[in-house]
């Protein structure tokens, strides 16, 4: 059995691979069609113009679904490992709520493009990355509370490192974006897809775009830390029937009716 076939480790693997592919494929398509500059465009800019916009949207929607599934499994795993620790249970529920909000934000990013509905797109980005960063914080705290009984300290330190990477990317992106869109370098920069290195504001633009890519891959790296944990869990659906038929009538009536039909056929 391959390592990604153990337990549900295929979920975080699929989430990371598919999400990375959605960024890369959209980027390659946009570059090939000369819709954006090759040197580190905004991720959102690579999904602004058709046909890459269609590819970007559908792939990110699937990523959101995979994200929700991964976060739900993580929630069930933490709960199963700590059924009587109220603090962990409460944090775990908060983490699931934050995670689902972050995935909803990803759907907004996928379906409301930057150049069409900018403020809705920004709202989606805030939900995805802002709330998502808080989700990472909650999961890191949970890892701290569960070590060393449930897992080693190494997992906690790895997740803490990725969290710090994420936070530094957020700060860098926020500061550079504020400087870029402050009005010092012109107006309507949101619609700008091509930049000249000699233009004013180009440095702030590059810092902002690099920070965005760094932020995105910090999220993917965080989910990579779930792979080993997910090798130790599996879920199954249990079917519970409320009756032996799908009729609305009481069971006794259905049984009598079937008896009459059988007797009549004889």
mmCIF file with all atom_site columns, C-alpha atoms in Angstrom, residues 70-72 74-75 77-78 88 91-99 132-146 151 155-156 159-160 163 222-223 225-226 229-230:
data_model
loop_
_atom_site.group_PDB
_atom_site.id
_atom_site.type_symbol
_atom_site.label_atom_id
_atom_site.label_alt_id
_atom_site.label_comp_id
_atom_site.label_asym_id
_atom_site.label_entity_id
_atom_site.label_seq_id
_atom_site.pdbx_PDB_ins_code
_atom_site.Cartn_x
_atom_site.Cartn_y
_atom_site.Cartn_z
_atom_site.occupancy
_atom_site.B_iso_or_equiv
_atom_site.pdbx_formal_charge
_atom_site.auth_seq_id
_atom_site.auth_comp_id
_atom_site.auth_asym_id
_atom_site.auth_atom_id
_atom_site.pdbx_PDB_model_num
ATOM 1  C CA . UNK A 1 70  ? -10.264 17.884 4.838  1.00 0.00 ? 70  UNK A CA 1
ATOM 2  C CA . UNK A 1 71  ? -11.259 20.244 7.637  1.00 0.00 ? 71  UNK A CA 1
ATOM 3  C CA . UNK A 1 72  ? -14.243 18.095 8.574  1.00 0.00 ? 72  UNK A CA 1
ATOM 4  C CA . UNK A 1 74  ? -9.600  16.918 10.936 1.00 0.00 ? 74  UNK A CA 1
ATOM 5  C CA . UNK A 1 75  ? -12.453 18.007 13.207 1.00 0.00 ? 75  UNK A CA 1
ATOM 6  C CA . UNK A 1 77  ? -10.175 13.177 14.310 1.00 0.00 ? 77  UNK A CA 1
ATOM 7  C CA . UNK A 1 78  ? -9.407  15.737 17.007 1.00 0.00 ? 78  UNK A CA 1
ATOM 8  C CA . UNK A 1 88  ? -9.958  21.091 23.004 1.00 0.00 ? 88  UNK A CA 1
ATOM 9  C CA . UNK A 1 91  ? -11.418 25.018 20.097 1.00 0.00 ? 91  UNK A CA 1
ATOM 10 C CA . UNK A 1 92  ? -12.046 22.207 17.648 1.00 0.00 ? 92  UNK A CA 1
ATOM 11 C CA . UNK A 1 93  ? -15.561 23.473 16.909 1.00 0.00 ? 93  UNK A CA 1
ATOM 12 C CA . UNK A 1 94  ? -14.253 27.003 16.471 1.00 0.00 ? 94  UNK A CA 1
ATOM 13 C CA . UNK A 1 95  ? -11.612 25.687 14.093 1.00 0.00 ? 95  UNK A CA 1
ATOM 14 C CA . UNK A 1 96  ? -14.175 23.875 11.962 1.00 0.00 ? 96  UNK A CA 1
ATOM 15 C CA . UNK A 1 97  ? -16.342 27.001 11.730 1.00 0.00 ? 97  UNK A CA 1
ATOM 16 C CA . UNK A 1 98  ? -13.374 29.141 10.718 1.00 0.00 ? 98  UNK A CA 1
ATOM 17 C CA . UNK A 1 99  ? -12.261 26.558 8.188  1.00 0.00 ? 99  UNK A CA 1
ATOM 18 C CA . UNK A 1 132 ? -7.880  30.924 7.143  1.00 0.00 ? 132 UNK A CA 1
ATOM 19 C CA . UNK A 1 133 ? -4.876  32.239 9.059  1.00 0.00 ? 133 UNK A CA 1
ATOM 20 C CA . UNK A 1 134 ? -6.933  32.191 12.267 1.00 0.00 ? 134 UNK A CA 1
ATOM 21 C CA . UNK A 1 135 ? -7.908  28.604 11.425 1.00 0.00 ? 135 UNK A CA 1
ATOM 22 C CA . UNK A 1 136 ? -4.214  27.749 11.158 1.00 0.00 ? 136 UNK A CA 1
ATOM 23 C CA . UNK A 1 137 ? -3.637  29.430 14.521 1.00 0.00 ? 137 UNK A CA 1
ATOM 24 C CA . UNK A 1 138 ? -6.390  27.365 16.152 1.00 0.00 ? 138 UNK A CA 1
ATOM 25 C CA . UNK A 1 139 ? -5.004  24.143 14.694 1.00 0.00 ? 139 UNK A CA 1
ATOM 26 C CA . UNK A 1 140 ? -1.519  25.060 15.880 1.00 0.00 ? 140 UNK A CA 1
ATOM 27 C CA . UNK A 1 141 ? -2.852  25.684 19.388 1.00 0.00 ? 141 UNK A CA 1
ATOM 28 C CA . UNK A 1 142 ? -4.655  22.332 19.257 1.00 0.00 ? 142 UNK A CA 1
ATOM 29 C CA . UNK A 1 143 ? -1.401  20.675 18.224 1.00 0.00 ? 143 UNK A CA 1
ATOM 30 C CA . UNK A 1 144 ? 0.284   22.291 21.210 1.00 0.00 ? 144 UNK A CA 1
ATOM 31 C CA . UNK A 1 145 ? -2.429  21.075 23.581 1.00 0.00 ? 145 UNK A CA 1
ATOM 32 C CA . UNK A 1 146 ? -2.316  17.527 22.222 1.00 0.00 ? 146 UNK A CA 1
ATOM 33 C CA . UNK A 1 151 ? 1.596   13.343 18.656 1.00 0.00 ? 151 UNK A CA 1
ATOM 34 C CA . UNK A 1 155 ? 4.347   18.503 14.374 1.00 0.00 ? 155 UNK A CA 1
ATOM 35 C CA . UNK A 1 156 ? 3.590   21.471 16.602 1.00 0.00 ? 156 UNK A CA 1
ATOM 36 C CA . UNK A 1 159 ? 2.832   24.015 12.094 1.00 0.00 ? 159 UNK A CA 1
ATOM 37 C CA . UNK A 1 160 ? 4.005   26.976 14.143 1.00 0.00 ? 160 UNK A CA 1
ATOM 38 C CA . UNK A 1 163 ? 1.884   29.801 10.665 1.00 0.00 ? 163 UNK A CA 1
ATOM 39 C CA . UNK A 1 222 ? 0.075   23.711 6.317  1.00 0.00 ? 222 UNK A CA 1
ATOM 40 C CA . UNK A 1 223 ? -2.280  21.117 4.864  1.00 0.00 ? 223 UNK A CA 1
ATOM 41 C CA . UNK A 1 225 ? 1.250   18.524 7.714  1.00 0.00 ? 225 UNK A CA 1
ATOM 42 C CA . UNK A 1 226 ? -2.110  16.718 7.876  1.00 0.00 ? 226 UNK A CA 1
ATOM 43 C CA . UNK A 1 229 ? -2.221  12.432 10.844 1.00 0.00 ? 229 UNK A CA 1
ATOM 44 C CA . UNK A 1 230 ? -4.755  11.378 8.227  1.00 0.00 ? 230 UNK A CA 1
#
